[in-house]
Amino acid sequence: MRTGKQYLKSLNDGRTVILDGEVVGNVLEHPAFANVARTMAELFDIAADPASGMQFHSEEINGPANRTFAAPRTQEELVLRRQAIEKWAKHTHGWVGRSPDHVGTFFAAFGSHPDVFQNDERDFAGNVERYYKKILSENLYLSYAIIPPQVSRATTASGWEGEYLQVGVVRETEEGIIVRGSQMLATGAAIADEVFVTCIKPLGPDDVDFAVSFAIPVATDGLKLYCRRPFAPAATSEFDYPLTSHYDEPDALVVFDDVLIPWDRVFINRNIETLRRQFFDTGAHALGNWQAQIRFSTKLKFIASVARKVAQVNGTDKIPGVQEKLGELAAIVQSVESAVLAAEYTATTDDAGMRIPGKSALYGAMGLQSETYPRVISILRDLVGGGVLQLPSSIADMTSSVTRPDMERYVQSPGVASEERVKLFKLAWDIIGSEFAGRHQQYEMFYAGAPFVVRGAYTYRNYGYDALVAELDTFLGSYSIDSTVNGAGNGVEGA
């Protein structure tokens, strides 16, 4: 399997990553990307170590592969897959939202359902199967851009002023399709191997040109990544910004300037119905978001540990009000983990033989994520109080002979040395108050889309209301006015 060193070497490939109006020559030499790329390399090294338990024998390639890319066929395989995802998530404490196992999970489902991509003119089904094998054999890191740019959220691309603002097919050639336009939000694309581009937003009949699905190397000619402002370069040290320093994933707007997508890289071409089916008829949406909830659960447990430690250091953990807040936090975190396990327990096998996590439990957790994360952050914010504002400006105050004596005397707690307290509260600030923290709050609130979409399109439709209402109707049909009046029931007359 590919190691971290091999992954890092592959990034110096001439990709067009743009920051502050300039093309970044080598992402590994730029402070915006170097540290998070090395974090990704650590993940690949973990997977490449046989002792990690993250490898399995893939029948598709007849060789070893990363278990996080496996299509689970049995309940045992589903459990092992969850454990492999947790292995990576625990290494980053859940702070890498789009690690390689996320998009790789979608292709595990795609590759198990090639019939969904069947096309009479082109071998799109074969393309999907072959590409999934490529992910398995090369241990690839994919990013994806599956949301149209926010030109207008009231209409779809065909109603916008200006042609090809959203990525779409300009024309077809013998070699492939020519695409032009943009797509968001390619988290991690600047340090990924390839980018998967499609659209999960429902399209109208006039949007057929934008109904595409394909994957290409990030270094493809004509593909540009416009990255948001990075936070890592402003992190003065790992001590001051322990999360920002390692886990600042780049988000990017992907722009295509008449890019040729070879036919063997195309999965859907101008087909609105198949565009929707790729996510929901393959089980990809459920399997991919189950991975996301596993990662989210790991992150919440990490935040809970910080909250508990803060209460211990401050000596407030014996106060009933603080215990109540920690209890609420525990309930929230446990509910997410319970939903992950419930989805695993209630998994079903689809027609292709793939295990799909239970959708009721999965989408139930997703439906509350936009409220869950802000509440968790709010509780931690309450517990740290002004402690995060009474911190030394940087690690320099902790090491300078001029300032260190005062830091050791005044910024400490009973039984807790100054360095330990400052480290803890610097970490808390990176969770609740830094730019990195702000990005993560916005990110988690809209992780699976706008909350009303998640609850309406996913949580509501997959809860199982029909069965519940049928049971209710049975109960309502078990008594009537006549039966009650005549004493057959427990009404007033019968009493």
Tab-separated table of C-alpha atoms in Angstrom:
chain	number	residue	atom	x	y	z
A	1	MET	CA	0.000	0.000	0.000
A	2	ARG	CA	1.056	3.560	-0.641
A	3	THR	CA	2.917	5.167	2.250
A	4	GLY	CA	2.838	8.731	3.506
A	5	LYS	CA	6.186	9.460	1.884
A	6	GLN	CA	4.883	8.309	-1.491
A	7	TYR	CA	1.759	10.408	-1.073
A	8	LEU	CA	3.741	13.554	-0.275
A	9	LYS	CA	6.030	13.005	-3.248
A	10	SER	CA	3.026	12.871	-5.573
A	11	LEU	CA	1.837	16.363	-4.582
A	12	ASN	CA	4.618	18.183	-6.430
A	13	ASP	CA	2.890	17.695	-9.777
A	14	GLY	CA	2.322	21.210	-11.112
A	15	ARG	CA	-1.223	21.624	-9.804
A	16	THR	CA	-2.732	25.119	-10.000
A	17	VAL	CA	-3.505	26.159	-6.431
A	18	ILE	CA	-4.188	29.881	-6.107
A	19	LEU	CA	-3.830	31.906	-2.927
A	20	ASP	CA	-3.695	35.684	-2.524
A	21	GLY	CA	-3.681	36.203	-6.273
A	22	GLU	CA	-0.694	33.967	-6.915
A	23	VAL	CA	-0.149	30.368	-7.939
A	24	VAL	CA	1.427	28.309	-5.168
A	25	GLY	CA	4.519	26.692	-6.636
A	26	ASN	CA	4.697	23.677	-4.325
A	27	VAL	CA	2.054	23.028	-1.685
A	28	LEU	CA	4.554	21.134	0.473
A	29	GLU	CA	6.670	24.265	0.797
A	30	HIS	CA	3.780	26.598	1.639
A	31	PRO	CA	2.749	27.100	5.294
A	32	ALA	CA	-0.925	26.982	4.324
A	33	PHE	CA	-0.731	23.367	3.213
A	34	ALA	CA	2.480	21.747	4.460
A	35	ASN	CA	1.361	20.671	7.926
A	36	VAL	CA	-2.059	19.341	6.995
A	37	ALA	CA	-0.502	17.435	4.090
A	38	ARG	CA	1.867	15.798	6.559
A	39	THR	CA	-1.114	14.922	8.738
A	40	MET	CA	-2.645	13.148	5.735
A	41	ALA	CA	0.675	11.372	5.172
A	42	GLU	CA	0.481	10.084	8.743
A	43	LEU	CA	-2.919	8.582	7.955
A	44	PHE	CA	-1.512	6.729	4.964
A	45	ASP	CA	1.358	5.424	7.074
A	46	ILE	CA	-1.097	4.112	9.654
A	47	ALA	CA	-3.092	2.322	6.961
A	48	ALA	CA	0.076	0.908	5.394
A	49	ASP	CA	1.132	-0.667	8.687
A	50	PRO	CA	-0.279	-4.227	8.819
A	51	ALA	CA	-0.460	-3.957	12.609
A	52	SER	CA	-3.114	-1.223	12.347
A	53	GLY	CA	-5.771	-3.659	11.165
A	54	MET	CA	-6.753	-1.248	8.391
A	55	GLN	CA	-5.907	-3.574	5.508
A	56	PHE	CA	-8.060	-6.234	3.911
A	57	HIS	CA	-7.824	-8.503	0.896
A	58	SER	CA	-9.831	-6.895	-1.886
A	59	GLU	CA	-11.400	-9.294	-4.350
A	60	GLU	CA	-11.758	-6.434	-6.843
A	61	ILE	CA	-7.985	-6.090	-7.196
A	62	ASN	CA	-6.972	-9.444	-5.730
A	63	GLY	CA	-4.634	-7.780	-3.281
A	64	PRO	CA	-4.359	-5.702	-0.111
A	65	ALA	CA	-6.319	-2.463	0.142
A	66	ASN	CA	-7.395	0.151	2.649
A	67	ARG	CA	-10.413	-1.123	4.601
A	68	THR	CA	-11.928	2.370	4.700
A	69	PHE	CA	-12.435	1.982	0.931
A	70	ALA	CA	-14.122	-1.417	1.222
A	71	ALA	CA	-17.707	-2.109	0.204
A	72	PRO	CA	-19.064	-4.037	3.225
A	73	ARG	CA	-20.850	-7.262	2.335
A	74	THR	CA	-21.440	-8.702	5.799
A	75	GLN	CA	-22.212	-7.286	9.216
A	76	GLU	CA	-18.719	-8.205	10.360
A	77	GLU	CA	-17.214	-6.253	7.470
A	78	LEU	CA	-19.374	-3.263	8.361
A	79	VAL	CA	-18.074	-3.365	11.944
A	80	LEU	CA	-14.466	-3.704	10.780
A	81	ARG	CA	-15.005	-0.785	8.431
A	82	ARG	CA	-16.257	1.384	11.283
A	83	GLN	CA	-13.230	0.435	13.381
A	84	ALA	CA	-10.871	1.365	10.533
A	85	ILE	CA	-12.591	4.743	10.106
A	86	GLU	CA	-12.293	5.303	13.862
A	87	LYS	CA	-8.578	4.535	13.676
A	88	TRP	CA	-8.034	7.446	11.328
A	89	ALA	CA	-10.524	9.716	13.088
A	90	LYS	CA	-8.852	9.199	16.454
A	91	HIS	CA	-5.483	10.143	14.987
A	92	THR	CA	-6.873	13.556	13.988
A	93	HIS	CA	-9.316	13.660	16.948
A	94	GLY	CA	-12.075	14.171	14.381
A	95	TRP	CA	-10.777	17.544	13.196
A	96	VAL	CA	-10.164	16.480	9.582
A	97	GLY	CA	-13.632	16.547	8.110
A	98	ARG	CA	-12.856	15.231	4.640
A	99	SER	CA	-10.095	12.707	5.207
A	100	PRO	CA	-9.469	10.276	2.305
A	101	ASP	CA	-11.992	7.764	3.638
A	102	HIS	CA	-14.900	10.136	3.006
A	103	VAL	CA	-15.039	10.360	-0.782
A	104	GLY	CA	-13.475	6.910	-1.042
A	105	THR	CA	-16.570	5.611	0.745
A	106	PHE	CA	-18.855	7.014	-1.942
A	107	PHE	CA	-16.925	5.180	-4.628
A	108	ALA	CA	-17.135	1.941	-2.668
A	109	ALA	CA	-20.894	2.223	-3.112
A	110	PHE	CA	-20.642	3.399	-6.733
A	111	GLY	CA	-18.347	0.510	-7.629
A	112	SER	CA	-20.781	-1.979	-6.103
A	113	HIS	CA	-23.675	-0.620	-8.185
A	114	PRO	CA	-22.317	-0.071	-11.706
A	115	ASP	CA	-25.758	-0.748	-13.180
A	116	VAL	CA	-26.905	2.663	-11.932
A	117	PHE	CA	-24.436	4.297	-14.323
A	118	GLN	CA	-25.355	2.102	-17.308
A	119	ASN	CA	-25.440	3.984	-20.612
A	120	ASP	CA	-26.293	2.695	-24.075
A	121	GLU	CA	-23.672	4.821	-25.840
A	122	ARG	CA	-20.722	4.772	-23.427
A	123	ASP	CA	-19.272	2.300	-20.913
A	124	PHE	CA	-19.910	4.520	-17.900
A	125	ALA	CA	-20.670	1.492	-15.718
A	126	GLY	CA	-17.282	0.045	-16.620
A	127	ASN	CA	-15.657	3.410	-15.925
A	128	VAL	CA	-17.046	3.416	-12.393
A	129	GLU	CA	-15.860	-0.127	-11.734
A	130	ARG	CA	-12.387	0.562	-13.076
A	131	TYR	CA	-12.078	3.811	-11.154
A	132	TYR	CA	-13.054	2.128	-7.896
A	133	LYS	CA	-10.327	-0.443	-8.521
A	134	LYS	CA	-7.896	2.422	-9.085
A	135	ILE	CA	-8.778	3.883	-5.681
A	136	LEU	CA	-8.256	0.490	-4.060
A	137	SER	CA	-4.973	-0.318	-5.766
A	138	GLU	CA	-3.403	3.149	-5.459
A	139	ASN	CA	-4.852	4.106	-2.060
A	140	LEU	CA	-5.992	7.420	-3.489
A	141	TYR	CA	-7.031	10.584	-1.686
A	142	LEU	CA	-10.049	12.138	-3.378
A	143	SER	CA	-11.672	15.463	-2.687
A	144	TYR	CA	-15.047	16.323	-4.131
A	145	ALA	CA	-16.910	19.399	-5.368
A	146	ILE	CA	-20.609	18.551	-5.509
A	147	ILE	CA	-22.341	21.873	-4.780
A	148	PRO	CA	-22.973	24.662	-7.337
A	149	PRO	CA	-21.400	28.042	-6.593
A	150	GLN	CA	-23.697	30.345	-4.612
A	151	VAL	CA	-24.571	32.608	-7.507
A	152	SER	CA	-28.245	32.293	-6.641
A	153	ARG	CA	-29.825	29.811	-4.262
A	154	ALA	CA	-33.303	30.712	-5.522
A	155	THR	CA	-32.784	29.210	-8.990
A	156	THR	CA	-30.670	26.575	-10.704
A	157	ALA	CA	-27.837	27.184	-13.154
A	158	SER	CA	-30.034	27.424	-16.255
A	159	GLY	CA	-31.740	30.473	-14.738
A	160	TRP	CA	-28.576	32.402	-13.946
A	161	GLU	CA	-27.321	35.362	-15.931
A	162	GLY	CA	-24.117	34.241	-17.613
A	163	GLU	CA	-23.271	30.942	-19.204
A	164	TYR	CA	-21.531	28.063	-17.444
A	165	LEU	CA	-21.148	29.592	-14.014
A	166	GLN	CA	-21.750	26.079	-12.675
A	167	VAL	CA	-19.558	23.406	-14.241
A	168	GLY	CA	-21.220	21.954	-17.304
A	169	VAL	CA	-20.609	20.288	-20.636
A	170	VAL	CA	-19.697	22.757	-23.380
A	171	ARG	CA	-19.295	20.124	-26.089
A	172	GLU	CA	-18.373	16.511	-26.733
A	173	THR	CA	-15.335	15.306	-28.675
A	174	GLU	CA	-13.939	11.929	-29.641
A	175	GLU	CA	-11.571	12.163	-26.667
A	176	GLY	CA	-14.141	13.181	-24.082
A	177	ILE	CA	-16.293	16.040	-22.821
A	178	ILE	CA	-15.170	19.658	-22.525
A	179	VAL	CA	-16.360	21.259	-19.304
A	180	ARG	CA	-16.435	24.871	-18.196
A	181	GLY	CA	-17.561	26.613	-15.003
A	182	SER	CA	-17.066	26.253	-11.271
A	183	GLN	CA	-18.106	24.099	-8.352
A	184	MET	CA	-17.693	24.163	-4.575
A	185	LEU	CA	-16.633	23.291	-1.879
A	186	ALA	CA	-13.597	21.147	-2.583
A	187	THR	CA	-12.317	20.597	0.945
A	188	GLY	CA	-8.791	19.212	0.866
A	189	ALA	CA	-8.466	19.454	-2.926
A	190	ALA	CA	-5.194	21.403	-2.757
A	191	ILE	CA	-3.536	18.392	-1.125
A	192	ALA	CA	-5.599	15.587	-2.683
A	193	ASP	CA	-4.662	13.301	-5.560
A	194	GLU	CA	-7.842	13.762	-7.547
A	195	VAL	CA	-11.137	15.616	-7.422
A	196	PHE	CA	-14.563	14.115	-7.989
A	197	VAL	CA	-16.988	16.593	-9.558
A	198	THR	CA	-20.759	16.217	-9.768
A	199	CYS	CA	-23.909	17.885	-8.390
A	200	ILE	CA	-25.988	16.679	-5.442
A	201	LYS	CA	-28.388	19.611	-5.631
A	202	PRO	CA	-31.597	18.732	-7.530
A	203	LEU	CA	-31.563	20.082	-11.086
A	204	GLY	CA	-34.435	21.056	-13.383
A	205	PRO	CA	-35.180	19.878	-16.936
A	206	ASP	CA	-33.283	22.852	-18.392
A	207	ASP	CA	-30.126	21.996	-16.420
A	208	VAL	CA	-29.159	18.932	-18.430
A	209	ASP	CA	-25.751	20.367	-19.401
A	210	PHE	CA	-24.828	20.480	-15.709
A	211	ALA	CA	-25.818	16.874	-14.995
A	212	VAL	CA	-22.292	15.452	-15.060
A	213	SER	CA	-20.133	13.226	-12.917
A	214	PHE	CA	-16.409	12.661	-13.379
A	215	ALA	CA	-13.057	12.454	-11.592
A	216	ILE	CA	-9.704	13.844	-12.714
A	217	PRO	CA	-6.247	14.504	-11.241
A	218	VAL	CA	-5.913	17.810	-9.405
A	219	ALA	CA	-2.981	18.679	-11.711
A	220	THR	CA	-5.148	18.553	-14.870
A	221	ASP	CA	-4.517	21.446	-17.291
A	222	GLY	CA	-7.188	24.126	-17.029
A	223	LEU	CA	-8.282	23.147	-13.518
A	224	LYS	CA	-7.754	25.874	-10.914
A	225	LEU	CA	-8.317	25.845	-7.166
A	226	TYR	CA	-9.137	29.158	-5.490
A	227	CYS	CA	-8.557	28.506	-1.788
A	228	ARG	CA	-10.162	30.334	1.102
A	229	ARG	CA	-7.866	32.252	3.411
A	230	PRO	CA	-5.799	29.684	5.305
A	231	PHE	CA	-5.430	29.874	9.067
A	232	ALA	CA	-2.313	27.770	9.541
A	233	PRO	CA	0.185	30.468	8.442
A	234	ALA	CA	-1.067	32.752	11.210
A	235	ALA	CA	-0.616	30.079	13.878
A	236	THR	CA	2.377	31.371	15.811
A	237	SER	CA	3.213	27.928	17.181
A	238	GLU	CA	1.803	24.483	17.847
A	239	PHE	CA	1.642	25.449	21.533
A	240	ASP	CA	-0.549	28.487	20.787
A	241	TYR	CA	-2.731	26.864	18.104
A	242	PRO	CA	-2.515	23.072	18.478
A	243	LEU	CA	-5.430	22.320	16.129
A	244	THR	CA	-4.910	25.036	13.540
A	245	SER	CA	-1.292	23.977	13.178
A	246	HIS	CA	-2.122	20.438	12.042
A	247	TYR	CA	-5.703	20.213	10.782
A	248	ASP	CA	-6.452	23.325	8.732
A	249	GLU	CA	-8.000	21.654	5.672
A	250	PRO	CA	-8.070	23.958	2.649
A	251	ASP	CA	-11.480	24.641	1.105
A	252	ALA	CA	-11.539	25.679	-2.528
A	253	LEU	CA	-13.699	26.884	-5.396
A	254	VAL	CA	-12.853	24.678	-8.375
A	255	VAL	CA	-12.762	26.453	-11.756
A	256	PHE	CA	-12.641	24.699	-15.118
A	257	ASP	CA	-11.390	26.596	-18.168
A	258	ASP	CA	-12.582	24.325	-20.992
A	259	VAL	CA	-11.052	21.221	-19.447
A	260	LEU	CA	-11.025	17.952	-21.379
A	261	ILE	CA	-12.437	15.068	-19.346
A	262	PRO	CA	-11.457	11.813	-21.098
A	263	TRP	CA	-14.341	9.432	-21.707
A	264	ASP	CA	-12.872	6.832	-19.360
A	265	ARG	CA	-13.078	9.417	-16.549
A	266	VAL	CA	-16.755	10.214	-17.150
A	267	PHE	CA	-19.465	8.500	-15.069
A	268	ILE	CA	-22.521	10.573	-16.027
A	269	ASN	CA	-22.988	12.821	-19.037
A	270	ARG	CA	-26.054	15.038	-19.310
A	271	ASN	CA	-28.408	12.745	-17.380
A	272	ILE	CA	-30.385	14.366	-14.570
A	273	GLU	CA	-32.066	11.159	-13.409
A	274	THR	CA	-28.790	9.249	-13.049
A	275	LEU	CA	-27.236	12.225	-11.301
A	276	ARG	CA	-29.653	11.756	-8.412
A	277	ARG	CA	-29.536	7.967	-8.505
A	278	GLN	CA	-25.742	7.845	-8.059
A	279	PHE	CA	-26.115	8.991	-4.454
A	280	PHE	CA	-29.375	7.398	-3.379
A	281	ASP	CA	-29.815	4.224	-5.448
A	282	THR	CA	-26.291	3.022	-4.687
A	283	GLY	CA	-26.390	3.568	-0.916
A	284	ALA	CA	-23.496	6.017	-1.289
A	285	HIS	CA	-25.233	8.828	0.574
A	286	ALA	CA	-25.939	6.652	3.599
A	287	LEU	CA	-22.573	4.881	3.661
A	288	GLY	CA	-20.660	8.147	3.129
A	289	ASN	CA	-22.541	10.009	5.816
A	290	TRP	CA	-22.141	7.123	8.231
A	291	GLN	CA	-18.385	7.642	7.851
A	292	ALA	CA	-18.985	11.328	8.546
A	293	GLN	CA	-20.932	10.610	11.732
A	294	ILE	CA	-18.207	8.252	12.960
A	295	ARG	CA	-15.727	11.078	12.515
A	296	PHE	CA	-18.140	13.576	14.102
A	297	SER	CA	-18.647	11.339	17.137
A	298	THR	CA	-14.877	11.103	17.615
A	299	LYS	CA	-14.576	14.879	17.465
A	300	LEU	CA	-17.358	15.441	20.006
A	301	LYS	CA	-15.738	13.022	22.452
A	302	PHE	CA	-12.487	14.948	22.130
A	303	ILE	CA	-14.257	18.236	22.877
A	304	ALA	CA	-15.990	16.589	25.852
A	305	SER	CA	-12.618	15.529	27.227
A	306	VAL	CA	-11.414	19.127	27.028
A	307	ALA	CA	-14.537	20.338	28.838
A	308	ARG	CA	-14.076	17.790	31.619
A	309	LYS	CA	-10.395	18.665	31.998
A	310	VAL	CA	-11.197	22.379	32.187
A	311	ALA	CA	-13.639	21.744	35.036
A	312	GLN	CA	-11.004	19.705	36.870
A	313	VAL	CA	-8.274	22.313	36.447
A	314	ASN	CA	-10.599	25.135	37.495
A	315	GLY	CA	-11.775	23.126	40.506
A	316	THR	CA	-15.419	23.545	39.483
A	317	ASP	CA	-16.237	19.906	38.807
A	318	LYS	CA	-17.847	19.488	42.229
A	319	ILE	CA	-20.341	22.289	41.619
A	320	PRO	CA	-23.829	20.915	40.799
A	321	GLY	CA	-24.367	23.422	37.991
A	322	VAL	CA	-21.109	22.428	36.322
A	323	GLN	CA	-21.903	18.749	36.704
A	324	GLU	CA	-25.265	19.401	35.078
A	325	LYS	CA	-23.549	21.007	32.068
A	326	LEU	CA	-21.085	18.138	31.818
A	327	GLY	CA	-24.010	15.746	32.056
A	328	GLU	CA	-25.799	17.500	29.221
A	329	LEU	CA	-22.606	17.377	27.181
A	330	ALA	CA	-22.249	13.657	27.876
A	331	ALA	CA	-25.851	13.072	26.776
A	332	ILE	CA	-25.331	14.926	23.500
A	333	VAL	CA	-22.089	13.157	22.677
A	334	GLN	CA	-23.461	9.758	23.625
A	335	SER	CA	-26.548	10.274	21.483
A	336	VAL	CA	-24.389	10.736	18.370
A	337	GLU	CA	-22.271	7.674	19.118
A	338	SER	CA	-25.420	5.683	19.869
A	339	ALA	CA	-26.875	6.703	16.511
A	340	VAL	CA	-23.710	5.494	14.774
A	341	LEU	CA	-23.982	2.110	16.497
A	342	ALA	CA	-27.741	1.936	15.963
A	343	ALA	CA	-27.246	2.549	12.237
A	344	GLU	CA	-24.705	-0.259	12.241
A	345	TYR	CA	-27.026	-2.602	14.163
A	346	THR	CA	-30.026	-1.885	11.906
A	347	ALA	CA	-28.060	-2.147	8.658
A	348	THR	CA	-29.688	-3.942	5.741
A	349	THR	CA	-28.334	-5.662	2.652
A	350	ASP	CA	-29.342	-4.117	-0.674
A	351	ASP	CA	-29.899	-5.863	-4.011
A	352	ALA	CA	-26.178	-5.627	-4.838
A	353	GLY	CA	-25.213	-7.383	-1.614
A	354	MET	CA	-23.813	-4.295	0.122
A	355	ARG	CA	-24.594	-3.518	3.758
A	356	ILE	CA	-26.273	-0.127	4.147
A	357	PRO	CA	-26.319	1.491	7.631
A	358	GLY	CA	-29.817	1.985	9.052
A	359	LYS	CA	-31.090	5.244	7.620
A	360	SER	CA	-33.502	6.160	10.414
A	361	ALA	CA	-30.760	6.302	13.058
A	362	LEU	CA	-28.195	7.801	10.676
A	363	TYR	CA	-30.338	10.626	9.353
A	364	GLY	CA	-31.750	11.236	12.810
A	365	ALA	CA	-28.290	12.194	14.040
A	366	MET	CA	-27.615	14.220	10.905
A	367	GLY	CA	-30.863	16.111	11.350
A	368	LEU	CA	-29.662	17.463	14.705
A	369	GLN	CA	-26.034	18.161	13.758
A	370	SER	CA	-26.640	21.841	13.053
A	371	GLU	CA	-27.884	22.187	16.653
A	372	THR	CA	-25.662	19.584	18.291
A	373	TYR	CA	-22.343	21.163	17.440
A	374	PRO	CA	-23.178	24.768	18.446
A	375	ARG	CA	-24.589	23.484	21.749
A	376	VAL	CA	-21.438	21.484	22.491
A	377	ILE	CA	-19.313	24.546	21.748
A	378	SER	CA	-21.598	26.692	23.897
A	379	ILE	CA	-21.148	24.368	26.876
A	380	LEU	CA	-17.369	24.443	26.545
A	381	ARG	CA	-17.529	28.220	26.190
A	382	ASP	CA	-19.476	28.459	29.452
A	383	LEU	CA	-17.025	26.221	31.286
A	384	VAL	CA	-13.854	28.083	30.251
A	385	GLY	CA	-15.362	31.514	30.905
A	386	GLY	CA	-12.814	34.297	30.885
A	387	GLY	CA	-9.966	31.827	31.274
A	388	VAL	CA	-9.331	31.784	27.528
A	389	LEU	CA	-8.978	35.581	27.536
A	390	GLN	CA	-6.458	35.644	30.368
A	391	LEU	CA	-3.831	33.747	28.441
A	392	PRO	CA	-0.311	34.870	27.559
A	393	SER	CA	-0.083	36.339	24.069
A	394	SER	CA	2.129	33.522	22.837
A	395	ILE	CA	4.550	30.821	23.877
A	396	ALA	CA	7.190	33.555	24.078
A	397	ASP	CA	5.676	34.738	27.367
A	398	MET	CA	6.215	31.237	28.727
A	399	THR	CA	9.875	31.060	27.755
A	400	SER	CA	11.171	34.610	28.124
A	401	SER	CA	13.197	35.277	31.269
A	402	VAL	CA	11.396	38.616	31.513
A	403	THR	CA	7.864	37.197	31.637
A	404	ARG	CA	8.149	33.558	32.691
A	405	PRO	CA	8.237	34.176	36.488
A	406	ASP	CA	4.937	36.071	36.329
A	407	MET	CA	3.323	33.417	34.127
A	408	GLU	CA	4.347	30.672	36.520
A	409	ARG	CA	3.101	32.637	39.533
A	410	TYR	CA	-0.179	34.070	38.267
A	411	VAL	CA	-1.366	31.794	35.454
A	412	GLN	CA	-1.699	28.481	37.262
A	413	SER	CA	-4.131	26.435	39.304
A	414	PRO	CA	-3.785	24.405	42.509
A	415	GLY	CA	-1.775	21.328	41.621
A	416	VAL	CA	-1.608	22.367	37.972
A	417	ALA	CA	1.548	23.984	36.623
A	418	SER	CA	1.390	27.097	34.496
A	419	GLU	CA	2.431	25.318	31.308
A	420	GLU	CA	-0.239	22.651	31.691
A	421	ARG	CA	-2.993	25.182	32.326
A	422	VAL	CA	-1.985	27.436	29.448
A	423	LYS	CA	-1.742	24.498	27.046
A	424	LEU	CA	-5.238	23.360	27.968
A	425	PHE	CA	-6.827	26.767	27.616
A	426	LYS	CA	-4.970	27.507	24.378
A	427	LEU	CA	-6.485	24.276	23.042
A	428	ALA	CA	-9.929	25.319	24.259
A	429	TRP	CA	-9.553	28.647	22.452
A	430	ASP	CA	-8.631	26.843	19.235
A	431	ILE	CA	-11.899	24.934	19.608
A	432	ILE	CA	-14.221	27.848	20.401
A	433	GLY	CA	-12.625	31.153	19.442
A	434	SER	CA	-9.928	31.066	16.758
A	435	GLU	CA	-10.596	31.466	13.037
A	436	PHE	CA	-10.092	27.726	12.758
A	437	ALA	CA	-12.813	27.258	15.381
A	438	GLY	CA	-15.191	29.576	13.538
A	439	ARG	CA	-14.694	27.692	10.295
A	440	HIS	CA	-15.443	24.398	12.037
A	441	GLN	CA	-18.663	25.703	13.554
A	442	GLN	CA	-19.904	26.815	10.140
A	443	TYR	CA	-18.626	23.601	8.594
A	444	GLU	CA	-20.378	21.241	11.006
A	445	MET	CA	-23.640	23.173	10.846
A	446	PHE	CA	-23.781	22.769	7.063
A	447	TYR	CA	-21.839	19.528	6.725
A	448	ALA	CA	-24.563	17.659	4.836
A	449	GLY	CA	-26.294	20.731	3.431
A	450	ALA	CA	-28.711	23.319	4.722
A	451	PRO	CA	-30.452	22.086	7.907
A	452	PHE	CA	-33.932	22.322	6.367
A	453	VAL	CA	-32.771	20.096	3.501
A	454	VAL	CA	-31.184	17.532	5.821
A	455	ARG	CA	-34.280	17.316	8.001
A	456	GLY	CA	-36.808	17.457	5.189
A	457	ALA	CA	-35.109	15.406	2.502
A	458	TYR	CA	-33.283	12.876	4.678
A	459	THR	CA	-34.445	12.717	8.302
A	460	TYR	CA	-38.185	13.046	7.638
A	461	ARG	CA	-38.283	10.695	4.651
A	462	ASN	CA	-36.205	7.973	6.267
A	463	TYR	CA	-37.660	7.956	9.765
A	464	GLY	CA	-40.423	5.439	9.083
A	465	TYR	CA	-43.508	7.520	9.753
A	466	ASP	CA	-45.721	5.308	7.560
A	467	ALA	CA	-45.247	2.291	9.826
A	468	LEU	CA	-45.867	4.376	12.936
A	469	VAL	CA	-49.048	5.908	11.509
A	470	ALA	CA	-50.260	2.453	10.485
A	471	GLU	CA	-49.866	1.285	14.075
A	472	LEU	CA	-51.668	4.392	15.265
A	473	ASP	CA	-54.528	3.747	12.839
A	474	THR	CA	-54.813	0.202	14.182
A	475	PHE	CA	-55.100	1.558	17.701
A	476	LEU	CA	-57.625	4.202	16.689
A	477	GLY	CA	-59.642	1.519	14.940
A	478	SER	CA	-59.789	-0.620	18.062
A	479	TYR	CA	-62.532	1.485	19.670
A	480	SER	CA	-65.404	3.699	18.600
A	481	ILE	CA	-68.191	5.839	19.965
A	482	ASP	CA	-70.572	2.897	19.960
A	483	SER	CA	-68.225	0.550	21.779
A	484	THR	CA	-67.501	3.181	24.400
A	485	VAL	CA	-71.137	4.155	24.977
A	486	ASN	CA	-72.236	0.517	25.167
A	487	GLY	CA	-69.635	-0.262	27.805
A	488	ALA	CA	-67.304	-2.343	25.665
A	489	GLY	CA	-64.505	0.102	26.326
A	490	ASN	CA	-63.302	2.081	29.307
A	491	GLY	CA	-65.386	5.194	28.714
A	492	VAL	CA	-67.497	7.039	31.284
A	493	GLU	CA	-70.725	5.196	30.414
A	494	GLY	CA	-69.065	1.812	30.728
A	495	ALA	CA	-67.522	2.729	34.071
